[in-house]
Each structure stands twice: as C-alpha cells, then as structure tokens.
Short mmCIF file of C-alpha atoms and ligand atoms in Angstrom, two decimals:
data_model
loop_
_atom_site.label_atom_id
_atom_site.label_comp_id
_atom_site.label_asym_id
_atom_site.label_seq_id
_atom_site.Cartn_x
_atom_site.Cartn_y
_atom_site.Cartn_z
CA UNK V 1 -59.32 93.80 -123.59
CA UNK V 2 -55.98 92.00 -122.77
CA UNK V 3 -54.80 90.87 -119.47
CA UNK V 4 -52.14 93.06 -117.47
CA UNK V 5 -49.08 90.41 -117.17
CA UNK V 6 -50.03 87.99 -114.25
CA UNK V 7 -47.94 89.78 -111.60
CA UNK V 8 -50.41 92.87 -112.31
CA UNK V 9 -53.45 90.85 -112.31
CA UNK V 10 -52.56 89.46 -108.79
CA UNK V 11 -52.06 92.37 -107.17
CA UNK V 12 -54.93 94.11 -108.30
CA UNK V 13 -56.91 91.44 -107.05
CA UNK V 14 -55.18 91.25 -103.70
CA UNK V 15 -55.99 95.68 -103.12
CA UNK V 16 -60.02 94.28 -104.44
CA UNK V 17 -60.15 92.72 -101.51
CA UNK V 18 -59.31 95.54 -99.07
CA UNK V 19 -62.74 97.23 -97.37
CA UNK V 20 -63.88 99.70 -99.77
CA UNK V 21 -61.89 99.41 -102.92
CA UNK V 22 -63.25 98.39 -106.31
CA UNK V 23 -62.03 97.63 -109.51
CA UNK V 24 -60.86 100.70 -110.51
CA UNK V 25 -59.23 101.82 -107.41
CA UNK V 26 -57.46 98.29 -106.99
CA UNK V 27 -56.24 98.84 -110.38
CA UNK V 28 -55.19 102.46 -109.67
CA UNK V 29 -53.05 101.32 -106.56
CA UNK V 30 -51.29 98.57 -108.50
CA UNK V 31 -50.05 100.95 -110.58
CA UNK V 32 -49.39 103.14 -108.32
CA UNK V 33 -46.98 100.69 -106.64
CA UNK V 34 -45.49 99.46 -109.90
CA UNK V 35 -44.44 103.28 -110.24
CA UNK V 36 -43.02 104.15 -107.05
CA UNK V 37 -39.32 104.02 -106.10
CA UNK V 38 -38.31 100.45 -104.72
CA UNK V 39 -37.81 102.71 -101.38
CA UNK V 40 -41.41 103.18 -101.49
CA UNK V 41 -42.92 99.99 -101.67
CA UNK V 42 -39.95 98.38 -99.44
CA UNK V 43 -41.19 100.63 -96.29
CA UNK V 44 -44.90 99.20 -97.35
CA UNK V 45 -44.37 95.79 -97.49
CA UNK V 46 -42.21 96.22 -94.00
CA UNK V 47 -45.01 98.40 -92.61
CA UNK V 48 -47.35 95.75 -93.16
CA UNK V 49 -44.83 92.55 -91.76
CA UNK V 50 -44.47 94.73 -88.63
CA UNK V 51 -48.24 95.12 -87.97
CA UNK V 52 -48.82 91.39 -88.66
CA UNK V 53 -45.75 90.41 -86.55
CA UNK V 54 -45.65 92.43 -83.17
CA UNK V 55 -49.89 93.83 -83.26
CA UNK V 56 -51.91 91.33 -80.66
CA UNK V 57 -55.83 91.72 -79.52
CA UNK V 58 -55.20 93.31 -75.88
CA UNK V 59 -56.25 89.84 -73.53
CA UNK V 60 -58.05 91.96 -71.57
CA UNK V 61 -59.68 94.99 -73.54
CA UNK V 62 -59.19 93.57 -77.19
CA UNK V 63 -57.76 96.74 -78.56
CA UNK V 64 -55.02 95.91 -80.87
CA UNK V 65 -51.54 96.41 -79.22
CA UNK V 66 -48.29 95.86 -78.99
CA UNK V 67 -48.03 94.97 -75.84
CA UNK V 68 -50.25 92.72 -73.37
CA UNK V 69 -51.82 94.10 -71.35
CA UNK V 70 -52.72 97.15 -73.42
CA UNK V 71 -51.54 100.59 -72.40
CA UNK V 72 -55.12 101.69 -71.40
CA UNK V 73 -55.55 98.32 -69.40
CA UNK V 74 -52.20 98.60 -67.69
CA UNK V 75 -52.13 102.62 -67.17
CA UNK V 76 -51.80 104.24 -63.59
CA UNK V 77 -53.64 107.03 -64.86
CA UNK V 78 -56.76 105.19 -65.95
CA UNK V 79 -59.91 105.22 -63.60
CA UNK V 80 -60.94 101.74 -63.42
CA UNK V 81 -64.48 102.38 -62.30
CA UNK V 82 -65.95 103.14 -66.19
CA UNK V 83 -65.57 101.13 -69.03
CA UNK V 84 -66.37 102.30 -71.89
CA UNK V 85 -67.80 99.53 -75.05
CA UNK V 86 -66.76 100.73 -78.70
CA UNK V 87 -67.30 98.46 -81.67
CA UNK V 88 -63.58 98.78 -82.95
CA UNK V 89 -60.50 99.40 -82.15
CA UNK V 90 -60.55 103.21 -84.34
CA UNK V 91 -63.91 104.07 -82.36
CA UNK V 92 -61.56 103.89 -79.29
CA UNK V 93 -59.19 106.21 -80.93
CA UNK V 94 -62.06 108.54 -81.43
CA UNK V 95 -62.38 108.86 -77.71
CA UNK V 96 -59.25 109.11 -77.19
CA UNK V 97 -58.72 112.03 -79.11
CA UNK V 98 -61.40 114.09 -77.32
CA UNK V 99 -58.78 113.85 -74.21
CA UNK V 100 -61.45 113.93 -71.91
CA UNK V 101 -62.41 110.37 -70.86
CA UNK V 102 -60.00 108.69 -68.64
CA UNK V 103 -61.37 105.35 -68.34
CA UNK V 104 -60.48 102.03 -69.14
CA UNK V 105 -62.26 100.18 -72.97
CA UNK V 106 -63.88 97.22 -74.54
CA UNK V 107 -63.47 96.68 -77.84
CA UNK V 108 -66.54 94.37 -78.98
CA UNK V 109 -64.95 94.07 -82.66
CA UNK V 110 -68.07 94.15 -84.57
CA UNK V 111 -71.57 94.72 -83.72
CA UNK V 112 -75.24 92.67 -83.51
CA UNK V 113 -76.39 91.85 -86.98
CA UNK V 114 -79.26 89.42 -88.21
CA UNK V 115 -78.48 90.17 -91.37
CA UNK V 116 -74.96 89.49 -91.26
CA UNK V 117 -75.33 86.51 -89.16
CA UNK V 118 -73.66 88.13 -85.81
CA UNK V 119 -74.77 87.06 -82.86
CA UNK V 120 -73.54 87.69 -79.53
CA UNK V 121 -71.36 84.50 -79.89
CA UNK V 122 -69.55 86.83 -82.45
CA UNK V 123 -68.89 89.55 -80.18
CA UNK V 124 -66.17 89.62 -77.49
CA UNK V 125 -68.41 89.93 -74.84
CA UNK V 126 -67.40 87.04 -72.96
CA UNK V 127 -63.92 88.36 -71.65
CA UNK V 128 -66.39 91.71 -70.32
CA UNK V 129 -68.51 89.74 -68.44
CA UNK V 130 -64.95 88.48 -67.11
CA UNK V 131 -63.56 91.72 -66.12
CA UNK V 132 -66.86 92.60 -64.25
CA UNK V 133 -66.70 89.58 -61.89
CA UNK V 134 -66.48 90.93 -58.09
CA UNK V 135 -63.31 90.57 -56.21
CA UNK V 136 -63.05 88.42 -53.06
CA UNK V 137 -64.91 91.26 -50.85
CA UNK V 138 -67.77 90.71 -53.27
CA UNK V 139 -67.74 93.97 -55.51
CA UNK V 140 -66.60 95.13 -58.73
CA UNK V 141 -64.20 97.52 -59.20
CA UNK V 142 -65.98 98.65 -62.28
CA UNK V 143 -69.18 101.09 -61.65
CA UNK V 144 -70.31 102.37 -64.92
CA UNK V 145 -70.65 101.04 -68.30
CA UNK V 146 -70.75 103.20 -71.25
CA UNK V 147 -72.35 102.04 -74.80
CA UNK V 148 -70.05 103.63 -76.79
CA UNK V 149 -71.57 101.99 -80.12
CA UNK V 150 -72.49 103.57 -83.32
CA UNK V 151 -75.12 105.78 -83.75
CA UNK V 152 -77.02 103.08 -86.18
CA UNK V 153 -79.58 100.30 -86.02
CA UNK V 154 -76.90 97.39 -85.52
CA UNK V 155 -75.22 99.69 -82.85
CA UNK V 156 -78.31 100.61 -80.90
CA UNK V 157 -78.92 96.83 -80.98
CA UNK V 158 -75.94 96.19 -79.32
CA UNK V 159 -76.17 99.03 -76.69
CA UNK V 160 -79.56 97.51 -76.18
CA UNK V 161 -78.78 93.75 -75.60
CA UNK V 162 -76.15 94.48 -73.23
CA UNK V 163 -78.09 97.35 -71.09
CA UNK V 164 -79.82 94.28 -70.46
CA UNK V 165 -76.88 91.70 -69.93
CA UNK V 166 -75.23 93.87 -67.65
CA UNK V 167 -78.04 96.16 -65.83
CA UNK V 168 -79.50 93.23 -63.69
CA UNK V 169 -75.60 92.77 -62.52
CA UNK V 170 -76.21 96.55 -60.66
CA UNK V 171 -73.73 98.52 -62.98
CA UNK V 172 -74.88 102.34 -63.88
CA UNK V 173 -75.39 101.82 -67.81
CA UNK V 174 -75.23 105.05 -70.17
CA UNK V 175 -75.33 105.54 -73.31
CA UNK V 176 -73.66 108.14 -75.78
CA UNK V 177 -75.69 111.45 -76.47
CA UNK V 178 -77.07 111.32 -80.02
CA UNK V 179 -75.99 114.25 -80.59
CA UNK V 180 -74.28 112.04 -83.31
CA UNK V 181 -75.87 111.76 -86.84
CA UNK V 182 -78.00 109.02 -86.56
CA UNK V 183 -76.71 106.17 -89.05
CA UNK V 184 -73.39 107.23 -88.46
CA UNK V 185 -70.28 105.82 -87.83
CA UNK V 186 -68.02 106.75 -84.97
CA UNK V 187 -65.22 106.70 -86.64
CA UNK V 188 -66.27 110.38 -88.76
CA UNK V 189 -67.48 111.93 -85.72
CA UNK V 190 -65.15 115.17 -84.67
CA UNK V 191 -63.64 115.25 -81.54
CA UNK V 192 -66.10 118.33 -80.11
CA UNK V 193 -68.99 116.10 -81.22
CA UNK V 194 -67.42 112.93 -79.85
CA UNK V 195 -66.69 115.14 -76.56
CA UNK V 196 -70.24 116.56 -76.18
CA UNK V 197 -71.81 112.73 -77.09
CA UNK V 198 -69.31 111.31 -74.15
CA UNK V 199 -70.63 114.17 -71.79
CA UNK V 200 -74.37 114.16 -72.90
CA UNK V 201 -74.36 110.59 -71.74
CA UNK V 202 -77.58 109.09 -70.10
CA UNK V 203 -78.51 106.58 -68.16
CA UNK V 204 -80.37 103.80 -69.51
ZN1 ZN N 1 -56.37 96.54 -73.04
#
C-alpha cells in the first residue's frame, strides 16, 4: 500500500493517539479535516489553543476551570458542609446535571489501580486532606464526604481506601447508591439514575 503524503501520515497519527480512536477512525478524521472548509478547521485549531491557554486545574477542587478558584469552590450558593469525590472532571458534570446536589467537589483525576501502577501518590488526595483541616475553633467546616466514584472495581477501591483515610478524622462518609450498573462509568449514567444514586446514598 503507499503512504498518504507525510502531512496525512502525521495527522493521522496525532487523532491515534486521542482515547479511543484507532486506525481507521484516525484515518477517517484526517480526512475529514482535509475536506472541510478552512472555516472549519480554523475554529478547531482555535478551539483547542483556547482550552490549552485559559483551562487551569481549580487549586482547590481540581476541576478544570477558567478561573481560580473554581465557580463551585467560590459560589455563595454552594453548601460547604458536603463534598462530594468524583474521579474526573465529566463525572462532576454528571452531578451537576441532576440539579439536585448543591455542594462543593473533589476531583481525584483518576482512580486506584495496581494494574496501572496508581497509587494514592497518583491521586489528588493531598489538597482534600487540606481542605478538611479544622479552622482555629478546632472544626471543619466540611461534615460529609460523598464517594462519588465509579461503579467498578478500581472505583470501589478508591471509595474504600479513603472511607478509611477520612472516617477516623469523624466526617459522615457515604457512598453512591448502586443503583448504577455495576462496571460502569459515571460518565453514561442518566441524570434520573445519577439523581436516585446521589439520594440512595449510604453511610459507610
Ligand atoms: Zn474548585
């Protein structure tokens, strides 16, 4: 078979490295770019300068934002006694979209994994344990903690090692109903599912 022109071959090897995309699809999104209207691919490239340029890890929650503190962190609105612990940043969206939690996040940004060689060194963890410090009068703010992983082995791992991190410290721990499809990931779960696992909670 003979070689698309180099141009081609690069950029079907930069999409191959995207999360989910294999040959073929690489190959299908190269062309589709080649084909589109200069327009097109203009607002692409610009789309993805922007997010590089002006997206930051919130210092305090991790969730990716635009501004530091993060809206959640920062909002009037927010009750400050939960926090709830997501894996990523679109797990948080999730919740967000059931409208019905009001709290503040953590965004871990990955989960425990043996296999993959994360540890709880890999996890932001460390800036939690931070925001759960008592204030001068000798309490925290926060009262509850909800493990907000996925629904799957590395996610019940995590929920698991940091009931008990943070238990001992006197925090209410819950965890998400499983109401969930076990091996799931949050990020498929409807919001009425999502809504009923946030509500279902239990104490563990
Ligand atoms: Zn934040």
């Amino acid at each position: 078979m003979l070689d698309y022109a180099e141009p081609v071959t690069k950029l079907i090897d930069e999409f191959k490295r995207l999360p989910g995309i294999g040959h073929k699809s690489a190959q299908r999104l190269a062309f589709h770019v080649l084909k589109a209207p200069q327009e097109e691919t203009d607002r692409l490239i610009e789309a993805i300068r922007e997010v590089k340029e002006k997206i930051v890890f919130c210092s305090t929650c991790n969730n990716l934002t635009d501004v530091d503190p993060c809206r959640y962190c920062s909002g009037h609105s927010r009750d400050r006694s939960v926090i709830c612990v997501v894996e990523e940043p679109y797990n948080l969206v999730a919740i967000e979209k059931t409208r019905e939690y009001h709290g503040l996040y953590h965004v871990l940004h990955g989960a425990l994994s043996p296999i993959r060689g994360i540890g709880p060194e890999e996890l932001r963890i460390k800036n939690l344990l931070e925001r759960l410090r008592p204030n001068e009068s000798g309490e925290s703010s926060v009262k509850e903690i909800i493990l907000a992983t996925n629904p799957n082995t590395e996610g019940e791992a995590t929920a698991n090692y940091l009931a008990r991190l943070l238990k001992p410290l006197g925090f209410r721990i819950t965890r998400i109903a499983m109401g969930l499809p076990v091996g799931s990931d949050l990020e498929y779960a409807d919001e009425v599912t999502m809504h009923k696992a946030l509500a279902n909670r239990h104490e563990i």
